[in-house]
Structure formats: structure tokens, C-alpha cells
Short mmCIF file of C-alpha atoms and ligand atoms in Angstrom, two decimals:
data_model
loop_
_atom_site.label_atom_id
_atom_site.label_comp_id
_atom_site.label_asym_id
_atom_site.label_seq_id
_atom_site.Cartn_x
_atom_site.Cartn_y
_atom_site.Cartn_z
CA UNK Z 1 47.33 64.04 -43.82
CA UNK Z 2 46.13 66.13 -40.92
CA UNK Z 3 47.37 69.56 -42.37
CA UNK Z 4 44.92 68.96 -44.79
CA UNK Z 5 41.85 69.16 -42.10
CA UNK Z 6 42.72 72.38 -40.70
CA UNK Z 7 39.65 74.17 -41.38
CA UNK Z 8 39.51 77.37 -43.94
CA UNK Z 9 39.15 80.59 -41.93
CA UNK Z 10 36.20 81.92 -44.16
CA UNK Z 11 34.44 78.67 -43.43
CA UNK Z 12 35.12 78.44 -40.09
CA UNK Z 13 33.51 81.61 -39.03
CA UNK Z 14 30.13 81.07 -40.36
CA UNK Z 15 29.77 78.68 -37.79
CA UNK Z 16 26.54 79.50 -35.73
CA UNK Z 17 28.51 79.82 -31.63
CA UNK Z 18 29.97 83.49 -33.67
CA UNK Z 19 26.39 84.71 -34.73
CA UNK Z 20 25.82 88.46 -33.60
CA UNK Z 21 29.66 89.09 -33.22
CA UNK Z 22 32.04 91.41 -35.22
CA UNK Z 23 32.23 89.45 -38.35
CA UNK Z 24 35.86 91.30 -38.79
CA UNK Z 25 37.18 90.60 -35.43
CA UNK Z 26 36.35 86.95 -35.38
CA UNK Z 27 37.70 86.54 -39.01
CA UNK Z 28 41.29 88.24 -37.37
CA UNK Z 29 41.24 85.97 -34.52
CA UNK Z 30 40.77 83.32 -36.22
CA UNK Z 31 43.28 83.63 -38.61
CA UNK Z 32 45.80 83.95 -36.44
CA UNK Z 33 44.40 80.56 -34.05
CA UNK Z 34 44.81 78.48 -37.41
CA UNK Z 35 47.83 79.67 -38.62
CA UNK Z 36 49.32 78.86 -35.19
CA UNK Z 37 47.61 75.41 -35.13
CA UNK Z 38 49.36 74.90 -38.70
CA UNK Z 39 52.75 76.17 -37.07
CA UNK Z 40 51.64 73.58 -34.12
CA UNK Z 41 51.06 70.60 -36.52
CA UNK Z 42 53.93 71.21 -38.58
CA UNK Z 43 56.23 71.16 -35.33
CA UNK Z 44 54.24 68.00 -34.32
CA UNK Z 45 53.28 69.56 -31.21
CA UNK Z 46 49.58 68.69 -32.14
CA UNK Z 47 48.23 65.59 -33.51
CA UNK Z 48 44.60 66.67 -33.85
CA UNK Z 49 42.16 68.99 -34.46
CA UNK Z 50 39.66 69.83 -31.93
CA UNK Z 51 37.07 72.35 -33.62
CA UNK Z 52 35.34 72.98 -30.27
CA UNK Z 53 37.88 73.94 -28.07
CA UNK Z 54 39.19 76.26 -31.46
CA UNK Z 55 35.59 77.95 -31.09
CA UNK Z 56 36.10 78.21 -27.46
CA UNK Z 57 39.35 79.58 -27.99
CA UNK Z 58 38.15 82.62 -30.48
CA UNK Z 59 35.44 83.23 -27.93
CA UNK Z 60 37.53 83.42 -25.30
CA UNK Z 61 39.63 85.89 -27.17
CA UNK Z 62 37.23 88.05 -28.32
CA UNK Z 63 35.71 88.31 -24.79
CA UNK Z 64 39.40 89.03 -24.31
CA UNK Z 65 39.58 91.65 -26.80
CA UNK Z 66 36.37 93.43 -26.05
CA UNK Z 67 36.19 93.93 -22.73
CA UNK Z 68 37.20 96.58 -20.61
CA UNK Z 69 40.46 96.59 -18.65
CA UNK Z 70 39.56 99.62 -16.72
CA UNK Z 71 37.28 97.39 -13.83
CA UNK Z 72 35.26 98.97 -10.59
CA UNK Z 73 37.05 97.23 -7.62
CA UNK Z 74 36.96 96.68 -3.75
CA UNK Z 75 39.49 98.41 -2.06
CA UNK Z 76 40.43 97.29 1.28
CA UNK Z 77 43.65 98.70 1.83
CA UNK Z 78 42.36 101.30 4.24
CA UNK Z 79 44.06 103.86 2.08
CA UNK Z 80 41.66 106.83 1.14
CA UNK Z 81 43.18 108.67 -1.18
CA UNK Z 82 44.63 105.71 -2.61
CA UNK Z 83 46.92 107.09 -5.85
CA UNK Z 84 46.81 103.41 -7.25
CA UNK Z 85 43.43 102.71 -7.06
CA UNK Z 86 41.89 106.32 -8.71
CA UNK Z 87 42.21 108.58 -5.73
CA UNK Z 88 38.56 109.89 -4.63
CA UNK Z 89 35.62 108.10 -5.37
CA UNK Z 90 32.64 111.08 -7.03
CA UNK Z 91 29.01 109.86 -5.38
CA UNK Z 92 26.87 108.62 -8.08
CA UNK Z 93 24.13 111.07 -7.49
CA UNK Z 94 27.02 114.03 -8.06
CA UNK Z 95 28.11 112.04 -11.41
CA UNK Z 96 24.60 112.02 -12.48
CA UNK Z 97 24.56 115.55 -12.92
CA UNK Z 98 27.52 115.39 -14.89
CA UNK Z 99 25.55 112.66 -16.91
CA UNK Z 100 22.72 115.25 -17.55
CA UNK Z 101 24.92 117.99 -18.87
CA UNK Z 102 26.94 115.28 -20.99
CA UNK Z 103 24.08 113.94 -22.65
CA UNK Z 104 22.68 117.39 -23.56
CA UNK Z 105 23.15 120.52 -25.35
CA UNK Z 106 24.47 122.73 -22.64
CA UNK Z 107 25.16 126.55 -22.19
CA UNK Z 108 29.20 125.40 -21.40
CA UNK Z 109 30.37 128.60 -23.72
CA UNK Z 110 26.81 130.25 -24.16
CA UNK Z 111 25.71 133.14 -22.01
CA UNK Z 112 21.68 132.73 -21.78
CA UNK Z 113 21.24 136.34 -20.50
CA UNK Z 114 23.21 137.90 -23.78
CA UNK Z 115 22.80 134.80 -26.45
CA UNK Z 116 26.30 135.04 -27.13
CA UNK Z 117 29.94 133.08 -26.63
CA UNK Z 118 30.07 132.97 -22.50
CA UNK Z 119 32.58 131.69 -20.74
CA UNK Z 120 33.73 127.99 -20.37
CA UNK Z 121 35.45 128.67 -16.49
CA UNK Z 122 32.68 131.49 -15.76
CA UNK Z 123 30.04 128.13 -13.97
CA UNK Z 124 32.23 127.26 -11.29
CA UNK Z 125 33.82 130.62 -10.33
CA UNK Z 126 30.75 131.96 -9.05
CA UNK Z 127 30.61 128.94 -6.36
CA UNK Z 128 34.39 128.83 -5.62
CA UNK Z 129 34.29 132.65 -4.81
CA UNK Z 130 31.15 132.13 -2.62
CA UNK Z 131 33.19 129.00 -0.90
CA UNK Z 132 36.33 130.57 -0.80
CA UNK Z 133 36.35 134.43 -0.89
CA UNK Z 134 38.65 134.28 -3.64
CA UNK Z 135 38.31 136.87 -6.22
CA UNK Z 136 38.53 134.73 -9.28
CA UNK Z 137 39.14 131.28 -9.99
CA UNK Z 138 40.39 128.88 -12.97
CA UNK Z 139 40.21 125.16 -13.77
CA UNK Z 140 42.89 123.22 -15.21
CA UNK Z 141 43.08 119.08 -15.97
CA UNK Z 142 45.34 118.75 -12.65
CA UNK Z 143 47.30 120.38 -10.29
CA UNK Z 144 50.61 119.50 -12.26
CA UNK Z 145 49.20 121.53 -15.14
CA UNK Z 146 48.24 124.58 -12.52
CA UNK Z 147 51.91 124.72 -11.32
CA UNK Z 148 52.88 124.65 -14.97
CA UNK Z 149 50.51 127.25 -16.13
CA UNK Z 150 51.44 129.30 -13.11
CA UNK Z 151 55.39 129.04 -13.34
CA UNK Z 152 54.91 129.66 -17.30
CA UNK Z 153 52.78 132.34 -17.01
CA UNK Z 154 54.87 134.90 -14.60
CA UNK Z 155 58.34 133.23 -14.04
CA UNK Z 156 59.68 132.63 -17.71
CA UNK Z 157 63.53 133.71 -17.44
CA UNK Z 158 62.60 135.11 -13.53
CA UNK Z 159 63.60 133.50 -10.33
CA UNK Z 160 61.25 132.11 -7.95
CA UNK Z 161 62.36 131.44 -4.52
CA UNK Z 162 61.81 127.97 -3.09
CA UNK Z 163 62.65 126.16 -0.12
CA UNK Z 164 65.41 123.20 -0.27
CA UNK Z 165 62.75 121.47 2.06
CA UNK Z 166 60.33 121.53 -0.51
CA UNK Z 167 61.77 120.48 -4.31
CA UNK Z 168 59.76 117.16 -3.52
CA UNK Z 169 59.33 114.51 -6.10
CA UNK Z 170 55.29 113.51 -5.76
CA UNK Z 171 54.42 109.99 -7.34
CA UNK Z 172 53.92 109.45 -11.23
CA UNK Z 173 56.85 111.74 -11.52
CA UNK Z 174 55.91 115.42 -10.37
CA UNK Z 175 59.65 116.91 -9.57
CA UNK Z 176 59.09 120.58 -8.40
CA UNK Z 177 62.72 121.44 -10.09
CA UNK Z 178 61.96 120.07 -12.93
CA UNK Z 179 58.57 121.01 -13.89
CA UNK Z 180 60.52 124.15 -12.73
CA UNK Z 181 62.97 123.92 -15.30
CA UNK Z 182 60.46 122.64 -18.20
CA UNK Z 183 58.06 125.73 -17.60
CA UNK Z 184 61.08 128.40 -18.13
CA UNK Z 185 61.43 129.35 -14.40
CA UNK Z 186 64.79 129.75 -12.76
CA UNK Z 187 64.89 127.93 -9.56
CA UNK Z 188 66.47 129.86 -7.15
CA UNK Z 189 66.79 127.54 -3.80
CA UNK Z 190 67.23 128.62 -0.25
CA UNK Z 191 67.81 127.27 3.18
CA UNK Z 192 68.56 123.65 3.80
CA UNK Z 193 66.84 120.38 3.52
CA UNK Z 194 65.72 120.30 7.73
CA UNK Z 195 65.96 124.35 8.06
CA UNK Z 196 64.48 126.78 5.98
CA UNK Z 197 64.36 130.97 7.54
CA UNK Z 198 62.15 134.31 6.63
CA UNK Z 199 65.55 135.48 6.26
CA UNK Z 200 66.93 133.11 4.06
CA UNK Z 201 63.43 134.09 1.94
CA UNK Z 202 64.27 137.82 2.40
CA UNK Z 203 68.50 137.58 1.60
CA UNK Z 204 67.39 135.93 -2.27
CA UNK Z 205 65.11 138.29 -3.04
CA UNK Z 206 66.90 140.85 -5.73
CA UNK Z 207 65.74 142.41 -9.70
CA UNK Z 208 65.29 138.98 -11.31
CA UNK Z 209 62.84 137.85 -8.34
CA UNK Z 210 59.36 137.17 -9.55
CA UNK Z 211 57.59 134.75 -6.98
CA UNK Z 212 57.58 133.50 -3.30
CA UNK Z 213 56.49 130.01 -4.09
CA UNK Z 214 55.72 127.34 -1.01
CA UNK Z 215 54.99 123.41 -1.71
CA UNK Z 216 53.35 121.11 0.36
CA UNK Z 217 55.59 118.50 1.16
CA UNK Z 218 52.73 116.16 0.46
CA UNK Z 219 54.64 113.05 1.09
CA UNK Z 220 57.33 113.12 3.67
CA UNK Z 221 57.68 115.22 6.93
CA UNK Z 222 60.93 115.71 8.20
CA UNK Z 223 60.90 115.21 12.23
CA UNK Z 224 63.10 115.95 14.70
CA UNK Z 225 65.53 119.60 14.32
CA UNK Z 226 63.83 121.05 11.66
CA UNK Z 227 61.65 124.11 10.99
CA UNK Z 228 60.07 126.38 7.78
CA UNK Z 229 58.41 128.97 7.19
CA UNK Z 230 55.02 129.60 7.27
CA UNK Z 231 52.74 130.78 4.06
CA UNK Z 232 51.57 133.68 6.33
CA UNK Z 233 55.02 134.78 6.49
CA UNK Z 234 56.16 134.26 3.01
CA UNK Z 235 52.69 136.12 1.73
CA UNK Z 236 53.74 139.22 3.51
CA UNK Z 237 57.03 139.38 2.56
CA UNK Z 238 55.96 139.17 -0.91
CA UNK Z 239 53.70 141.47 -0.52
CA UNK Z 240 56.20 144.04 0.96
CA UNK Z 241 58.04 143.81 -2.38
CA UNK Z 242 55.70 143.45 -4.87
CA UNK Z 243 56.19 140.11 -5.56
CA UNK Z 244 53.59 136.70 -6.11
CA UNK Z 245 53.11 134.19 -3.48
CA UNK Z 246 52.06 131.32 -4.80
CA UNK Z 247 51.25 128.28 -2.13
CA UNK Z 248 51.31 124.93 -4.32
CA UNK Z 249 48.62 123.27 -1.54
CA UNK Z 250 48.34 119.84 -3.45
CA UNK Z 251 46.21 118.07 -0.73
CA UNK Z 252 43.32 120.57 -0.62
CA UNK Z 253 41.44 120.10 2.26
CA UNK Z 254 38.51 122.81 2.16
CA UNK Z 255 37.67 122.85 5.91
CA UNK Z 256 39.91 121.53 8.95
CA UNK Z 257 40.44 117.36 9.26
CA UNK Z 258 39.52 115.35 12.23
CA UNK Z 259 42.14 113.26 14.39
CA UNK Z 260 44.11 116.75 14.16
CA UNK Z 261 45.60 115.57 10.58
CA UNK Z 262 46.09 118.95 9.96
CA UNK Z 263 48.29 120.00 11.94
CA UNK Z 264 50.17 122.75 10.92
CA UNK Z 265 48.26 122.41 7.76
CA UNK Z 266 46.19 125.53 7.78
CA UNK Z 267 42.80 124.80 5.08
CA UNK Z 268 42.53 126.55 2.01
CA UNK Z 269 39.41 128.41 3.97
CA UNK Z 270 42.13 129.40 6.49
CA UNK Z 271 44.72 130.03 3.69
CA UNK Z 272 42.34 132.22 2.04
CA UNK Z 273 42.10 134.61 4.54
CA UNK Z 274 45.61 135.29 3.86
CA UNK Z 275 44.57 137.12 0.98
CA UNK Z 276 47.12 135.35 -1.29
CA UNK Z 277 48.28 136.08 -4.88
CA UNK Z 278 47.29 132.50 -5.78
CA UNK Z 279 46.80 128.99 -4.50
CA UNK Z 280 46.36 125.67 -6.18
CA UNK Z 281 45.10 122.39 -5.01
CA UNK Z 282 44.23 119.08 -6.79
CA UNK Z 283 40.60 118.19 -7.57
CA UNK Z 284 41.05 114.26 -6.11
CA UNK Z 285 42.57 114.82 -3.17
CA UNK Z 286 40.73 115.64 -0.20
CA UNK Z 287 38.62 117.62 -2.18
CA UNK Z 288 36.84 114.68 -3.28
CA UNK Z 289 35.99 115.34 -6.50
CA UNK Z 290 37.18 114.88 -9.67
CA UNK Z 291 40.89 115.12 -11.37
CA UNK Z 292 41.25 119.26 -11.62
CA UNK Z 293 43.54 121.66 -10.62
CA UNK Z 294 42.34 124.79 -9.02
CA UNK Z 295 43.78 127.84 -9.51
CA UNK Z 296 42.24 130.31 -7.17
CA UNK Z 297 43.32 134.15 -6.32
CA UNK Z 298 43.84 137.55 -8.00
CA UNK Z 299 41.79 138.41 -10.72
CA UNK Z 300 44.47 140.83 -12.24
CA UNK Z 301 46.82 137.07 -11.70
CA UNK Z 302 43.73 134.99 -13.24
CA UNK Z 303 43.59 137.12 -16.08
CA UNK Z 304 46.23 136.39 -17.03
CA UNK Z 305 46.27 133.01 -16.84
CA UNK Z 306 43.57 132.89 -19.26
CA UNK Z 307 45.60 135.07 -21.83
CA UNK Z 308 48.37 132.06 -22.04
CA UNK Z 309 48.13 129.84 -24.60
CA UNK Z 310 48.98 126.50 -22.75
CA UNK Z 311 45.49 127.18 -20.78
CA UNK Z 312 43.98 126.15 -24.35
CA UNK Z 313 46.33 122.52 -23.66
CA UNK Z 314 45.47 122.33 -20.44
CA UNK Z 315 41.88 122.93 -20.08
CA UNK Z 316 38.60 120.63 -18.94
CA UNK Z 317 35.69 119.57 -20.53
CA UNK Z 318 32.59 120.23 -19.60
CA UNK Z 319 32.06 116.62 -17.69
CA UNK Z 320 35.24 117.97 -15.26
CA UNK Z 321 33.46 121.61 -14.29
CA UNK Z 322 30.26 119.92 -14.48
CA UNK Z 323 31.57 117.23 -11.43
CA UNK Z 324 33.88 120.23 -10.16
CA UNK Z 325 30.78 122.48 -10.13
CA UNK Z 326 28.52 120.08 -8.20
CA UNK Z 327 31.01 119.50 -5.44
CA UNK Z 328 31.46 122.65 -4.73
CA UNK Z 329 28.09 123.10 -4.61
CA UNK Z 330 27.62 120.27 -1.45
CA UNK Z 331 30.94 122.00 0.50
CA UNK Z 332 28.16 125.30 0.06
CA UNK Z 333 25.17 122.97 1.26
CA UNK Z 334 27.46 121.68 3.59
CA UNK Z 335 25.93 118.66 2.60
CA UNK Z 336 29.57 117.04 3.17
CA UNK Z 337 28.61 113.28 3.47
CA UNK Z 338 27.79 112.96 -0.22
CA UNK Z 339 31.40 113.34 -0.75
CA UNK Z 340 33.01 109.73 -0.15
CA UNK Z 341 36.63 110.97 0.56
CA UNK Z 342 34.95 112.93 3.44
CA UNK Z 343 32.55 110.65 4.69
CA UNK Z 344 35.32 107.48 4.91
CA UNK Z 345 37.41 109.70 6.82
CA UNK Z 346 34.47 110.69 8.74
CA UNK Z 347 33.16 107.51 9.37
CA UNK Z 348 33.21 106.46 13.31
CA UNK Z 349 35.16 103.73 14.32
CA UNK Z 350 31.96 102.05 16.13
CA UNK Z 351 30.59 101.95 12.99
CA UNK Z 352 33.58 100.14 11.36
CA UNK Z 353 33.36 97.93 13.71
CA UNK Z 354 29.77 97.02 12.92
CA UNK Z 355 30.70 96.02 9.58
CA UNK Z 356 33.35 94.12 10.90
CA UNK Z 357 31.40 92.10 12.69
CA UNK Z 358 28.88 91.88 10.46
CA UNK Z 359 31.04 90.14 7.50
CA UNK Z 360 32.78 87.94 10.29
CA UNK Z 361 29.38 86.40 11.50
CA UNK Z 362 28.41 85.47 7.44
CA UNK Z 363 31.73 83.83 7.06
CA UNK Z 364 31.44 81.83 10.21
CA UNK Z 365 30.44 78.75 8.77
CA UNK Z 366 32.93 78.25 6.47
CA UNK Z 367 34.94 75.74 7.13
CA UNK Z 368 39.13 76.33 7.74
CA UNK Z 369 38.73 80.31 7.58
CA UNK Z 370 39.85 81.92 10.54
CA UNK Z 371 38.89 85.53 10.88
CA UNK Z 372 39.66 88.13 13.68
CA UNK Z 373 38.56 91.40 14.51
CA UNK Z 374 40.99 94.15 14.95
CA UNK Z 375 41.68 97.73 15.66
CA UNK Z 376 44.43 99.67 13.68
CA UNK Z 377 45.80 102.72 12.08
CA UNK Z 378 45.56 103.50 8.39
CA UNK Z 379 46.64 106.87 6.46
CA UNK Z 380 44.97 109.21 4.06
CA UNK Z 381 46.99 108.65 1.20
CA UNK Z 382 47.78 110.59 -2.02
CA UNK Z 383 50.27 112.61 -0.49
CA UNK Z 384 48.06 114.71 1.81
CA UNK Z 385 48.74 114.30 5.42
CA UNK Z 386 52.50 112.40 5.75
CA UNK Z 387 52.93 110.23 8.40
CA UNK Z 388 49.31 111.09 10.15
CA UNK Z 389 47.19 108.25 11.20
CA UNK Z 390 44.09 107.32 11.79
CA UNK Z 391 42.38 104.66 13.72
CA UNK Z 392 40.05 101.99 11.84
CA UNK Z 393 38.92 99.01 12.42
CA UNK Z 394 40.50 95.76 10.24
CA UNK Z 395 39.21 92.04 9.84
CA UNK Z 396 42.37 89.15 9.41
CA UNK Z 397 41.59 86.29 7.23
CA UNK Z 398 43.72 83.07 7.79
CA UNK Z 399 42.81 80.25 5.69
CA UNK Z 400 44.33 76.56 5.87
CA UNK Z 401 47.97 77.41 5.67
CA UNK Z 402 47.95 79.62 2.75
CA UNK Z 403 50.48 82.29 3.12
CA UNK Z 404 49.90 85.81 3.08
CA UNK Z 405 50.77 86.95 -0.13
CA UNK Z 406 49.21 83.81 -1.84
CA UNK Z 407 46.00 84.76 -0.19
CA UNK Z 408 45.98 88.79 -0.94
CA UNK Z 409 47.06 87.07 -5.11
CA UNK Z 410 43.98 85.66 -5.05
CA UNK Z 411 42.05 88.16 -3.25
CA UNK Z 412 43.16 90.37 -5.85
CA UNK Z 413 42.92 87.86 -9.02
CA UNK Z 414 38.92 88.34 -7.36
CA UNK Z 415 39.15 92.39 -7.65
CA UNK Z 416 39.04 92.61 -3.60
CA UNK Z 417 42.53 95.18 -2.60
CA UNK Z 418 43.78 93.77 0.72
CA UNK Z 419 46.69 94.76 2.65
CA UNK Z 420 49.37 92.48 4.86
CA UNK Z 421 49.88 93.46 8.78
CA UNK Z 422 51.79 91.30 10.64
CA UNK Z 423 51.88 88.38 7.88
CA UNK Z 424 48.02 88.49 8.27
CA UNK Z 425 45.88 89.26 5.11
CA UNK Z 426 43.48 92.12 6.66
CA UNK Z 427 40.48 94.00 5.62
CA UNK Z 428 40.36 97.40 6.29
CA UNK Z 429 36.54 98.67 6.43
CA UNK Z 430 38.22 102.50 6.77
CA UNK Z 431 37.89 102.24 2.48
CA UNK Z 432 34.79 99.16 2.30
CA UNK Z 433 31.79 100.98 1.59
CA UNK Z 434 29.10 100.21 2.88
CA UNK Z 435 26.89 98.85 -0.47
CA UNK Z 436 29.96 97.07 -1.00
CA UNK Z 437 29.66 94.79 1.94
CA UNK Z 438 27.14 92.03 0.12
CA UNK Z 439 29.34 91.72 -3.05
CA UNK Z 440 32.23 91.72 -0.47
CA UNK Z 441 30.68 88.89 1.33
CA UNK Z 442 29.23 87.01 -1.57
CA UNK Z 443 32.72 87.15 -3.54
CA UNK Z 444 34.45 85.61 -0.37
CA UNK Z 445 32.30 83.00 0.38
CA UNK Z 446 33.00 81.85 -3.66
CA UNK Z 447 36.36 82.10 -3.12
CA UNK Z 448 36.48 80.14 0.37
CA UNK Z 449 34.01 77.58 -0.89
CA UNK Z 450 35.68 76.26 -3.38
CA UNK Z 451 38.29 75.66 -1.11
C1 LIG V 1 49.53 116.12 -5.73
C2 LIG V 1 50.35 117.33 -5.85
C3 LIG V 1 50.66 117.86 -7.11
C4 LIG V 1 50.18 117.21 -8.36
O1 LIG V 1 48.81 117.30 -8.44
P1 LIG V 1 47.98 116.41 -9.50
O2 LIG V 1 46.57 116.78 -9.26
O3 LIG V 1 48.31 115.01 -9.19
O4 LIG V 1 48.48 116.81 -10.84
C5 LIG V 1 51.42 118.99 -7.16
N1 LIG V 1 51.89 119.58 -6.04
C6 LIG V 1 51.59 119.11 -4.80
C7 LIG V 1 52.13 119.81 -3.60
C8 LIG V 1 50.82 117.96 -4.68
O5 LIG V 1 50.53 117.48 -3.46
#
């Protein structure tokens, strides 16, 4: 009787092809592959036993089972800031510093001058208030958290004023009413979703009023008969009665954009002339750095930041400042091309094209692809410039008659992020980097020769 070959799991896994692997894994695995071959047999859906392809099977699983799902990928979607895809990209030489302090002992809490406790936030706010003029400066693990730390800290039970034009709902579920509502802040909405007025800022303000608060819209942009009010103009009203202003700036962009993508986007440089109570901005935007959430302004404000409790929830490790710190560091250097985000959406569309052409002249040869070299538009992403484009440079892949969407599958099955214009699979070199262009090729021409 064949149920009476199924091999016996201890036995089985002495066998050599699982020398050098986790003896209690394999034992797991293969429990569970023979008790499902029993099942199989007893169901007669199986009439033998094959013990190779069962070895091959545990192998397969463990490789399964051990390896990582987070994977590096291409992405050619054009997108920068691409929220899917991990937002900025940190430069490896930047990351290796934050390998260096990692892999050490390091002074994170330890004041060298005194040889006692220091301060964990005390690194960086020496280089954001040389960047940004601000008097202090705190660090939280994202810009969610610095809105919640914020609203908790000085709006429990108050009001804060807010714009109808700006209770935005920002992907992975960031809704400014109700982080609002979750922090203890009482919302207190004005104008109208196209038209918001200094008035309508100055008619709410009354006893229970603690903060001015302004959001970038981040993703959406309402055109046509519509206006707001500017952060200039909301900080001096609040100043005029004593009250925060608080700009949540999301996006971040330290110094102007090019192709005029900020319009009517002042930079937090420019912001920070306004002298503001506070401003917060997202580490992985187009800050290019690493997931944070700045908090920069008053010290008096700061200070009190740091006396709330949630701070201790919401705070980084050293790995975060020591990224953070080295970032800020190359805005200071002005050494801005070692920041990816930057250089992408600096890169010139000549030289887009050169890469362009360069991957369509190695895939010449192969046979039924039909590539073409395009010009287009692509966005920032993230939620940091709605609506603005900018030019790039794309290459369209058309092979046999494979549709579209079968072709970006298996595009993507090979870890290479396409994007569909006008039924065409396309490559967008805005987002290739350039020591991604021989895996690029190499991992097409596998996929094309095959056929
Ligand atoms: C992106 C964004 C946030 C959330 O920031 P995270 O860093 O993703 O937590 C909050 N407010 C605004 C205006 C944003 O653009």
C-alpha cells in the first residue's frame, strides 16, 4: 500500500540537499508537505511518491520563508516622490554615515564637553538653525506625528481655526479633522471649500481660540474661482492676538523648485523669514531624506513640545537624526546633487534623452520589440506640487501583440515599475537612475529573449 511509503519526517530531513539549513524550519515544512501528501493519497489525488520533487518542494519553501519581501526595485513610473514605491531615495554615501554611527557606541544622549546625559534632538538643531534661522528645532518619526504632537500639545479642549479648503485627506489615511479630533483639538472651520478670507480668519477668532493653523493642500488644487489666504497673512494676524500659527508644510521643499513648481508655494527658507510660531514638513518629501517630521520654530513653543509625553512615543532613533543630520548637512554644503529627490528633478531633459537612446540602441537587436523615443510630462508625487508637471523624456516598448497591461505584469513580476500612456508600456528615465541603466538593460533583454 502506498500510504505505507510516505517517508517519516525525522528521516526525511537528514537527507544531505537540507545540510547547513535550520534543522527546525525544515522539520516544520516538512511536516506539513507530508501530511498534505497523506491527505493527497488518501483522496487519490496522488498515486506516487516522488522524493525529489518533495525535496525541491521544502527548498523551495524555505527559500520562500527566508527571504526578504521588502526588495530594491526599478522604478520607471517617472514619479519622484513616489508614495508606493518608498518616497525619496537617501544616497548611499549619506546612509553610510548612518551605518557608522549604527554600528558604534555613539554620543546620541552623551554630552562630550560635560560627560553627562546630553540631548538626543540637540545634533541636528544646531544645523537646522544654521539652514533655517529657526530658533529651535525637534524631530519626530513623521510629519503625521508633528501635527499630532503639535495639536496635543497647545490645542487640547481649544479651537484652532482652519480653512474648509484645507481639511484634506493625504494618502494612507492622514484626515486633518480627524487627527484633529483624535489629538483633543476642536476644529473650528471657516470659509468655504473654493473661498477662504483674512476676514473669515479674523470673525472666528474669540476666548477659546488657540491656533491659526494652514495645511498644504498637498494633493489637489482647486482651479478656476477660488482664492485663500496666505501664511504671511494668517502669521500676522496671529500674531496681533497672541495666538500660534502653525503652517502644516507637508512637501518641504528647502529652497525654490525649477519648472516654477512652486508657485505660490513659498520654501520653508522663504517661510522662515516669516518668523513663524512653528512649521512642520515631512523628512521624504522633497527634502530627500529620510521618514521624519520636522518641527521647527519658537523655542518657548519647542520647549514645550519636549515636556509632552507623546514626544517619548513619537521619537527617532539615532539611525533617523543620524540620516536627518547628514542631509542637512549637504543643503549647508550646498552639495545638493547627493540628494536623489533633487538631482532627478534636476536632471536635464538632454540628458534623459541620452539614456533613452542609449537603452534603445542595446535592445535593437532583439527581435519583435518595438521601442520609441518620446518626450512627456511626469509629476513629483507624494503630495507636493498638485497638478504641476514636468517634462521628461519616456521610451515605449511594444512587443509582438502583447497588450499593455500584460506587458507592465511582467515587467513588474521582473521588479522593473512601468507606467501605461496611450495603451503603450513606457519607461520614464525622469526616476531610472543612472547605475540602474545596465541591470535595466540586462533584465530586459532576459525578459525579451526568452520570448
Ligand atoms: C504628507 C503630509 C502629511 C503627513 O506627513 P508624513 O510624513 O507622511 O507623516 C501631513 N500634512 C501634510 C500637509 C502633508 O503633505
Amino acid at each position: 500500500m502506498i500510504l505505507k511509503s510516505i517517508p517519516k519526517v525525522d528521516k526525511f530531513i537528514t537527507n544531505k540537499a537540507f545540510e547547513g539549513l535550520s534543522k527546525s524550519l525544515i522539520k516544520k515544512i516538512t511536516k506539513d508537505k507530508i501530511s498534505n501528501l497523506r491527505a493527497d493519497i488518501l483522496e487519490n489525488k496522488t498515486q506516487n511518491i516522488d522524493e525529489k520533487e518533495l525535496i525541491n518542494e521544502i527548498l523551495d519553501e524555505y527559500k520562500n520563508i527566508t527571504s526578504s519581501s521588502l526588495k530594491p526595485l526599478i522604478n520607471a513610473t517617472g514619479i519622484i516622490v513616489h508614495t508606493n514605491l518608498g518616497r525619496s531615495l537617501i544616497d548611499k554615501s549619506t546612509f553610510s554615515k548612518a551605518i557608522k554611527i549604527a554600528s558604534s557606541y555613539n554620543n546620541l544622549e552623551y554630552n562630550l564637553e560635560k560627560g553627562q546625559r546630553g540631548e538626543r534632538y540637540e545634533h541636528i538643531t544646531k544645523s537646522l538653525k544654521e539652514l533655517l534661522g529657526c530658533e529651535d528645532a525637534l524631530i519626530v518619526n513623521n510629519n503625521a506625528s508633528a501635527v499630532f504632537l503639535i495639536l496635543n500639545t497647545f490645542c487640547k479642549n481649544k479651537e484652532v481655526v482652519v480653512s474648509r479648503g484645507e481639511l484634506v485627506e493625504i494618502g494612507g489615511s492622514f484626515r486633518v479633522p480627524e487627527v484633529m479630533l483624535q489629538s483633543g483639538a476642536v476644529l473650528k472651520e471657516i470659509g468655504t471649500t473654493n473661498k477662504t478670507h483674512l476676514r473669515d480668519y479674523e470673525n472666528a477668532i474669540n476666548e477659546q481660540t488657540s491656533m491659526l493653523l494652514k495645511v498644504h493642500k498637498s494633493n489637489y488644487e482647486i482651479v478656476g474661482f477660488s482664492s485663500d489666504v496666505s501664511f504671511e497673512d494668517i502669521s500676522s494676524l496671529a500674531k496681533e492676538h497672541k495666538l500660534i500659527d502653525y503652517y502644516d508644510m507637508g512637501s518641504g521643499h528647502i529652497n525654490s523648485l525649477p519648472y516654477n513648481l512652486d508657485k505660490n508655494e513659498p520654501s520653508i527658507k522663504e517661510l522662515m523669514k516669516l518668523n513663524p510660531s512653528l512649521l512642520s514638513f515631512s523628512g521624504d518629501k522633497l527634502l530627500g531624506s529620510v521618514q521624519a517630521g520636522v518641527i521647527v520654530g519658537k523655542k518657548e513653543l519647542i520647549d514645550k513640545l519636549k515636556k509632552n509625553q507623546l514626544l517619548r512615543m513619537l521619537r527617532v532613533d539615532k539611525i533617523t537624526l543620524a540620516i536627518l543630520e547628514e542631509s542637512i548637512n549637504l543643503y549647508l554644503k550646498n552639495e545638493l546633487d547627493k540628494i536623489p529627490t533633487l538631482k532627478m528633478l534636476n536632471t536635464k531633459v538632454e540628458d534623459l534623452e541620452k539614456r533613452a537612446i542609449k537603452l534603445q540602441e542595446s535592445l535593437k537587436d532583439i527581435l519583435d520589440l518595438k521601442t520609441q523615443i518620446q518626450t512627456s510630462q511626469t509629476l513629483i508625487g507624494g503630495g507636493t506640487t498638485p497638478n504641476r508637471k514636468i517634462p521628461t523624456v519616456v521610451l515605449s516598448l511594444v512587443y509582438k501583440d502583447f497588450k499593455a497591461n500584460i506587458l507592465e505584469e511582467i515587467l513588474r513580476k521582473n521588479l522593473i515599475i512601468s507606467r501605461i500612456e496611450n495603451d503603450k508600456v513606457v519607461l520614464d528615465f525622469r526616476t531610472i537612475l543612472e547605475d540602474e541603466m545596465d541591470t535595466l538593460e540586462k533584465i530586459l533583454k532576459e525578459i525579451f529573449k526568452n520570448g
